[in-house]
Short mmCIF file of C-alpha atoms and ligand atoms in Angstrom, two decimals:
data_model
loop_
_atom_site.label_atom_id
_atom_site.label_comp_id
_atom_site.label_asym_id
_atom_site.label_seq_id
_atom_site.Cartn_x
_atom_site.Cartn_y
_atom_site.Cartn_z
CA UNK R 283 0.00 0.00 0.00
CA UNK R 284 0.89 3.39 -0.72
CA UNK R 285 -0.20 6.90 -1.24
CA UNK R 286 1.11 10.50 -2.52
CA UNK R 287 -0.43 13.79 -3.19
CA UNK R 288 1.26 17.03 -4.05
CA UNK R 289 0.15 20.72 -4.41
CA UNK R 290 0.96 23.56 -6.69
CA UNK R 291 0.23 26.29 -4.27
CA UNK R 292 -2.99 27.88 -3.03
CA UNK R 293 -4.73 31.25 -3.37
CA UNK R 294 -7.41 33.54 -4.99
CA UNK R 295 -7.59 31.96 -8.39
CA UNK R 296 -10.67 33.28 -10.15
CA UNK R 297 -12.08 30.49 -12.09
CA UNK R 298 -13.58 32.47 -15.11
CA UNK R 299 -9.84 33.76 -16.35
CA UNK R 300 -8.94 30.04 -16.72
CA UNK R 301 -9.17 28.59 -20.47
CA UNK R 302 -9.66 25.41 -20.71
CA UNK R 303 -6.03 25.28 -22.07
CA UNK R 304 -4.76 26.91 -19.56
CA UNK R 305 -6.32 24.37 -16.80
CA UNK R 306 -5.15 21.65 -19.18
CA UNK R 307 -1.41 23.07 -18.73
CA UNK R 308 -1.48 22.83 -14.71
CA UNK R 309 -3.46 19.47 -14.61
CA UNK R 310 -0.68 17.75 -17.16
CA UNK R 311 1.96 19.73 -14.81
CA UNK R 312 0.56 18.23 -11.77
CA UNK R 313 -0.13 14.63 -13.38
CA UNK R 314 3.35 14.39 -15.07
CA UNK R 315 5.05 15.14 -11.46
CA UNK R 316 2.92 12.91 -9.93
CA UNK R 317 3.80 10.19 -12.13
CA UNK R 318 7.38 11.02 -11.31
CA UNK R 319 6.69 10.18 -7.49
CA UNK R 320 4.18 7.20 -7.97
CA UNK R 321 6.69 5.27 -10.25
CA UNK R 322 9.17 4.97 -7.29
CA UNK R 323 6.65 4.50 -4.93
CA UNK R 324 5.49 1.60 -7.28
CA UNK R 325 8.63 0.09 -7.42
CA UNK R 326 9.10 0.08 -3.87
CA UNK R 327 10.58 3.19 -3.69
CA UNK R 328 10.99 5.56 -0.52
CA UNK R 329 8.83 8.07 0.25
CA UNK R 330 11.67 10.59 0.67
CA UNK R 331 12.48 9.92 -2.75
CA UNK R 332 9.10 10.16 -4.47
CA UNK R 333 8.82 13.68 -2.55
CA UNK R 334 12.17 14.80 -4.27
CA UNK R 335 11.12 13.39 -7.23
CA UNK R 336 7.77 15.12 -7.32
CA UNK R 337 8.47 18.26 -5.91
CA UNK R 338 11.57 18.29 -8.79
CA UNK R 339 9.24 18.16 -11.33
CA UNK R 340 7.37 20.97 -10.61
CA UNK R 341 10.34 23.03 -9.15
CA UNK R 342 11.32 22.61 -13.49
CA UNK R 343 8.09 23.85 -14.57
CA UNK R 344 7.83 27.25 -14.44
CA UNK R 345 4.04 27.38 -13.90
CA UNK R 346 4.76 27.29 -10.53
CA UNK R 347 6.92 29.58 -7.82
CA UNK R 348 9.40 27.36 -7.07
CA UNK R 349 12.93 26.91 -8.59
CA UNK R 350 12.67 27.81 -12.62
CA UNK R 351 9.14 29.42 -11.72
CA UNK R 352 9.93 31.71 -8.78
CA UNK R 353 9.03 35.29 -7.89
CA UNK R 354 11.09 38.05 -7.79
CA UNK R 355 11.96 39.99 -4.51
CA UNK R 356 12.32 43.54 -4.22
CA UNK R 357 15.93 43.59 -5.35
CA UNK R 358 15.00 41.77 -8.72
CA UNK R 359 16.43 38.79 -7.71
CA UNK R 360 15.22 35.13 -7.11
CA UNK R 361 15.31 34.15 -3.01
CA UNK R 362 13.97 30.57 -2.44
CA UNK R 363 13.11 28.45 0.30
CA UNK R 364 12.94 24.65 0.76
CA UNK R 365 13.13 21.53 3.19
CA UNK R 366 12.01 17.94 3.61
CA UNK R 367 11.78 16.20 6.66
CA UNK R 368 11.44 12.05 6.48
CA UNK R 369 8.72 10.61 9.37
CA UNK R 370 10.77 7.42 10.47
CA UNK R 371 13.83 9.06 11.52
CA UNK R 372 12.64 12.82 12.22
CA UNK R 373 15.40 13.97 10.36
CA UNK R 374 15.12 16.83 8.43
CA UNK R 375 16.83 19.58 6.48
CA UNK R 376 16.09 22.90 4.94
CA UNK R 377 17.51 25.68 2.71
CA UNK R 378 16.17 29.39 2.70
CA UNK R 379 17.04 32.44 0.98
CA UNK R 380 19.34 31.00 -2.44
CA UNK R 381 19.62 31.97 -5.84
CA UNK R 382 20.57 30.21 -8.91
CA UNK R 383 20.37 27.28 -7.22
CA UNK R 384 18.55 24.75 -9.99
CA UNK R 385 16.64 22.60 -7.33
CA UNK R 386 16.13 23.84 -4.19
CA UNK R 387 14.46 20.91 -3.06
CA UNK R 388 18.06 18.71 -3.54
CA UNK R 389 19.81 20.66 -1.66
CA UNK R 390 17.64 20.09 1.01
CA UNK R 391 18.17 16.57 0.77
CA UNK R 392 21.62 17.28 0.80
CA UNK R 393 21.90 19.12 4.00
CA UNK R 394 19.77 17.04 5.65
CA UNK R 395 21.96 13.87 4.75
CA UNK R 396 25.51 15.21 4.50
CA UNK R 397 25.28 17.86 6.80
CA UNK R 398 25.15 17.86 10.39
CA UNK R 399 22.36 21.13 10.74
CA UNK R 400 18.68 21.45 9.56
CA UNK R 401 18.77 24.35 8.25
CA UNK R 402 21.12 26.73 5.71
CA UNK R 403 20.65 29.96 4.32
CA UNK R 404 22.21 31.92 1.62
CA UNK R 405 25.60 32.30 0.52
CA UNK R 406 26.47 29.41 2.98
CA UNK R 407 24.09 27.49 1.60
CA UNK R 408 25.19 27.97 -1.79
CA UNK R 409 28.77 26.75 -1.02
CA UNK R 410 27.95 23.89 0.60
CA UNK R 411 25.47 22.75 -2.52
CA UNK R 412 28.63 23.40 -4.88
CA UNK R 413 30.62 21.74 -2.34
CA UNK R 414 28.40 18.99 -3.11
CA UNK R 415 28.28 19.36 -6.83
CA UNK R 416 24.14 20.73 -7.26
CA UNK R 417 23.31 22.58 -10.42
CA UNK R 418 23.23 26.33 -10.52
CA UNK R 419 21.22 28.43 -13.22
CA UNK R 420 22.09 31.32 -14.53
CA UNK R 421 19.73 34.47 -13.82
CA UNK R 422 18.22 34.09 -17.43
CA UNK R 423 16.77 30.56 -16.83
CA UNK R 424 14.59 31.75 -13.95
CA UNK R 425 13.25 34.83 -16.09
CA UNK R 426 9.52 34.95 -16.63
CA UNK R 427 7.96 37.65 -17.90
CA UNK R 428 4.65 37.07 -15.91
CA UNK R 429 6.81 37.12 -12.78
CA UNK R 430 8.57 40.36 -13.82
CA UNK R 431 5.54 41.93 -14.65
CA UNK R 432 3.86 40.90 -11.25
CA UNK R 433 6.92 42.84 -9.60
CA UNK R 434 6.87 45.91 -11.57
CA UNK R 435 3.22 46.14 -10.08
CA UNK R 436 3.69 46.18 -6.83
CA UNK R 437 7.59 47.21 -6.28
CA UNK R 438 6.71 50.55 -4.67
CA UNK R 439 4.98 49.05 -2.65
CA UNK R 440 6.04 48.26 1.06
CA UNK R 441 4.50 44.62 1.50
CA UNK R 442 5.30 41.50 -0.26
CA UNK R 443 3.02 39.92 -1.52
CA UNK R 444 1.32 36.10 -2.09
CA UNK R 445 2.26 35.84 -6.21
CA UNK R 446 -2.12 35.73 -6.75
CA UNK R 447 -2.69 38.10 -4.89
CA UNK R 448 -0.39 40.53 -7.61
CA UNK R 449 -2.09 39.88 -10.61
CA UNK R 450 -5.24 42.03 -10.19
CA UNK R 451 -5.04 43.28 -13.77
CA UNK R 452 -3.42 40.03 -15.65
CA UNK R 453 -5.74 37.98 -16.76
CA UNK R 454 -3.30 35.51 -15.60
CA UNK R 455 -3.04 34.03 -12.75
CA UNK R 456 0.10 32.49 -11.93
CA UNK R 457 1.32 31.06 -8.61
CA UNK R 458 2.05 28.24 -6.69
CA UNK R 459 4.76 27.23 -3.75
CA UNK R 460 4.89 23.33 -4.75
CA UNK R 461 4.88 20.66 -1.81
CA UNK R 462 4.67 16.41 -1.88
CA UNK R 463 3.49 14.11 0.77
CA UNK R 464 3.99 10.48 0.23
CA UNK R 465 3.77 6.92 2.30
CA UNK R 466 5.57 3.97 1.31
CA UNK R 467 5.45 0.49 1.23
CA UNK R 468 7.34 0.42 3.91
CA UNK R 469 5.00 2.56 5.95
CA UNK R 470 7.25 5.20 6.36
CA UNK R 471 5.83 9.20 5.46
CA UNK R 472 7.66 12.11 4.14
CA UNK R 473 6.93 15.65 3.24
CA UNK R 474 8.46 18.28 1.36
CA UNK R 475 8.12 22.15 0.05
CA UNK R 476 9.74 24.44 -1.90
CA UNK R 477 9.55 27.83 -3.11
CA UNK R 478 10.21 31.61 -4.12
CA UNK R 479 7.99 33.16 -1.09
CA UNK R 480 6.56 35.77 -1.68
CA UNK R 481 6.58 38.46 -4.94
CA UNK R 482 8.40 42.30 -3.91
CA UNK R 483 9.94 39.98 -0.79
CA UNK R 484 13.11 42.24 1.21
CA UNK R 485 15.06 42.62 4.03
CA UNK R 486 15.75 38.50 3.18
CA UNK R 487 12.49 37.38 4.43
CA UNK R 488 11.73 33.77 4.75
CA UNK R 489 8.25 32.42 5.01
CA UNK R 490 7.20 29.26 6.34
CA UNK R 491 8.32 26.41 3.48
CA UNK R 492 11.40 25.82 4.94
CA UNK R 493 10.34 25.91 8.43
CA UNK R 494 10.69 22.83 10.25
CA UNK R 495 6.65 22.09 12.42
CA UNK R 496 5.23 25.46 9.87
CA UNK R 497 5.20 24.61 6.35
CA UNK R 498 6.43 21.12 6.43
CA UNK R 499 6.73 18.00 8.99
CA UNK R 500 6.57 14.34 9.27
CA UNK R 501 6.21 11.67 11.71
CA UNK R 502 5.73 8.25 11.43
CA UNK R 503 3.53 8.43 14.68
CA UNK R 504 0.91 10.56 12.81
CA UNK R 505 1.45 11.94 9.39
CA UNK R 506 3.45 14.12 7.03
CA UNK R 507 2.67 17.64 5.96
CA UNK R 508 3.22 20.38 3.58
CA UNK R 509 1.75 23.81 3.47
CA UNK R 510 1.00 26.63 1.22
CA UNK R 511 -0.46 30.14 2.11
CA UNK R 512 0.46 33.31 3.23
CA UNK R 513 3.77 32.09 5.79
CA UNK R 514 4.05 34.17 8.42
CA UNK R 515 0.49 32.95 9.85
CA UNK R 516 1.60 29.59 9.07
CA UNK R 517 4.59 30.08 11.08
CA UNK R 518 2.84 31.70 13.74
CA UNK R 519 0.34 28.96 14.40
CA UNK R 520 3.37 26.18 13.50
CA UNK R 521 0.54 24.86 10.91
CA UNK R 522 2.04 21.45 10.18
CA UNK R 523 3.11 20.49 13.57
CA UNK R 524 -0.26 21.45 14.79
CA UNK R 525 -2.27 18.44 12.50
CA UNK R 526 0.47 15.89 14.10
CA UNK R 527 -0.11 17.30 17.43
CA UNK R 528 -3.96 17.17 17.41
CA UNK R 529 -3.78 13.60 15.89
CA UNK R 530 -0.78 12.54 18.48
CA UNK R 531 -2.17 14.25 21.65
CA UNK R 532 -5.74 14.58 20.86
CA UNK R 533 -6.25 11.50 19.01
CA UNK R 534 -8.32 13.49 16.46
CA UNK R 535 -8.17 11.74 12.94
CA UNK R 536 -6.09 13.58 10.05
CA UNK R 537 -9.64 14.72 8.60
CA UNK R 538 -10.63 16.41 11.87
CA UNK R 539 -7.39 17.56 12.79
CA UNK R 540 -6.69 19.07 9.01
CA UNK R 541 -10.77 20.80 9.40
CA UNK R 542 -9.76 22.02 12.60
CA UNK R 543 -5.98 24.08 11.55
CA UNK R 544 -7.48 25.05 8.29
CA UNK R 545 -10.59 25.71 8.53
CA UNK R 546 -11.01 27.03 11.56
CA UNK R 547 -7.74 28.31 13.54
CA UNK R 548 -6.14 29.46 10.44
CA UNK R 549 -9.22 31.37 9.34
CA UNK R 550 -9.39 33.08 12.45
CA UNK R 551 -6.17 34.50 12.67
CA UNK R 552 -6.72 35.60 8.83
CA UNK R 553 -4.26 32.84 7.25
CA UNK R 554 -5.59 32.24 3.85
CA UNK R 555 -4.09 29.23 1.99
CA UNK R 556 -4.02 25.45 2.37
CA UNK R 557 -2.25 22.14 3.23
CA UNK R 558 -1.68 18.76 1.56
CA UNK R 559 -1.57 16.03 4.45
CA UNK R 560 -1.30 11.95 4.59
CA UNK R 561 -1.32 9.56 7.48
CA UNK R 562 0.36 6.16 8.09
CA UNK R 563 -2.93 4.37 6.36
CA UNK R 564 -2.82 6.42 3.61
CA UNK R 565 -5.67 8.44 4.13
CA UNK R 566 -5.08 12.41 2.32
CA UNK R 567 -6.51 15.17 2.94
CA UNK R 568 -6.18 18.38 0.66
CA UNK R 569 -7.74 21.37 2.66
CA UNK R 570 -7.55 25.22 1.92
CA UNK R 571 -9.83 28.10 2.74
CA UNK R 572 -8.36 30.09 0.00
CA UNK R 573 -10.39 29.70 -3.67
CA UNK R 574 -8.55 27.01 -5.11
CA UNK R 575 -5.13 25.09 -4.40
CA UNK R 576 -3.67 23.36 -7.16
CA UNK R 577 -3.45 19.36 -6.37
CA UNK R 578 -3.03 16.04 -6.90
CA UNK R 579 -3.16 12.57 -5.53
CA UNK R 580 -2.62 9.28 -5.88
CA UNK R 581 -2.86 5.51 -4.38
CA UNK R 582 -1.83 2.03 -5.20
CA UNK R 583 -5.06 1.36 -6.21
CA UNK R 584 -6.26 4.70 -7.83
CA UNK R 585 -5.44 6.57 -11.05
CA UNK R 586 -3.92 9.93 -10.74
CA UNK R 587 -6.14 12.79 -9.55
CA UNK R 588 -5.94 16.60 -10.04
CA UNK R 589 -8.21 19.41 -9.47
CA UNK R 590 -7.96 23.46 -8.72
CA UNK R 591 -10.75 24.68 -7.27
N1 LIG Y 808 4.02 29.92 1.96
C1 LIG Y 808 4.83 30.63 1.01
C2 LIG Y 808 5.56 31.74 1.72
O1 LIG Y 808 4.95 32.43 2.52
C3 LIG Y 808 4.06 31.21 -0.13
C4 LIG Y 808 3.06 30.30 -0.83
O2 LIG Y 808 2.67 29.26 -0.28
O3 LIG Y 808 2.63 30.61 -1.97
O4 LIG Y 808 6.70 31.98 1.43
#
């Protein structure tokens, strides 16, 4: 038995500017990353590695803000954030605040398995992913015009801003942290996130994706998490560690404890987004108070799902 289910980010889409073509672009985005962590999970694969896998996939597609896709800060540059944590061991690791670097997500990995910290952050990060041989981009692969645009809108501006929120005149709505959640045969659960934060971003502000118990956390006791939303209300009510905490301490199931964070803490303290979530049975649950999250998921037995609003 095993299960996975991913996100692409969640916010105020409006569902009449979506073409049908353009839905059809995310959906095949979503299914063909998928597909990248279900054929490793099929072959009796970790669940680490179908989160790396998955969450690889979309950090190459640049429909989404992570790696190729992500925003742009106030300095014009790209700032990302990312970490996985595996539920058997509690180990974890985390990277927040590099550029250039090709896949966030891997160096993650990396720091969590050849390092002895959690979490790096900039430069130092950097060298220790070269260190380790990672791929770097130049600044023209993570270019996209929508992004720039999105920027230019709001770069005046004091705030930073959730990439959706930005695009009040574009009839194109862009955005998306990316996360995975997976169990294995093996029973074990691991979750991962990665992404650019938030568009018009400064003063090197980190949101909640690489946060360790906020936008991403596993255990094999109770279940493995990933977040997306606006981050500092995620890290202010430690979102993920809160769903393994009501299920641990509480004993409330992942259903009741996901209803409870999302749907009801989270929208009283004004947190708009969402969370992808799996337990040791396999059970998922894809909540989110904002309009639509972009998803998918999976089990041995199913056929790959995605939806968006
Ligand atoms: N949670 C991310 C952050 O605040 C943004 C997002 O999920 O879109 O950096």
């Amino acid at each position: 038995m095993y299960s996975i289910a991913i996100h692409g980010g969640a916010g105020t889409l409006a569902k009449h500017l979506f073409t049908p073509e353009k839905e059809k672009a995310y959906q095949d985005a979503l299914a063909l990353a998928i597909a990248a962590g279900d054929v490793i999970l099929k072959n009796k694969g970790t669940s680490l590695d179908a989160v790396q896998a998955a969450i690889t996939v979309l950090e190459d597609c640049p429909l989404f803000n992570a790696g190729k896709g992500a925003v742009f800060t106030h300095d014009k540059r790209h700032e990302m954030d990312a970490s996985l944590m595996e539920g058997i061991s509690l180990k974890a690791g985390a990277v927040a605040g590099v550029s250039n670097v090709k896949n966030p997500i891997q160096l993650a990995r990396l720091i969590m398995e050849k390092s002895e910290h959690v979490l790096l952050c900039g430069k130092g990060a950097e060298d220790f992913g070269r260190l380790n041989k990672i791929s770097f981009e130049d600044d023209a692969y993570f270019f996209d015009e929508l992004r720039w645009n999105q920027l230019l809108q709001v770069i005046n501006e004091d705030g930073a801003h959730l990439d959706h929120n930005v695009n009040v005149e574009i009839p194109d709505k862009k955005f998306g942290t990316v996360g995975a959640v997976a169990l294995d045969v093996y029973g074990n659960l691991a979750a991962g996130t990665s992404t650019g934060g938030m568009t018009n971003k400064r003063w090197g502000r980190v949101g909640d994706s690489p946060i360790i118990g906020a936008g991403t956390y596993a255990n094999n006791a109770t279940c493995a998490v990933s977040c997306t939303g606006h981050g500092e209300y995620f890290i202010r009510a430690v979102v993920a560690y809160d769903i393994s905490c009501l299920m641990e301490y509480a004993g409330l199931t992942l259903e009741l404890a996901c209803k409870k964070v999302v749907n009801d803490k989270l929208v009283k303290f004004g947190g708009e987004g969402g969370l992808i979530a799996i337990d040791t049975k396999g059970n998922i649950c894809l909540p989110f108070n904002s309009e639509g999250m972009y998803r998918a998921w999976k089990t041995h037995d199913t056929e790959i799902n995605t939806s968006i609003f």
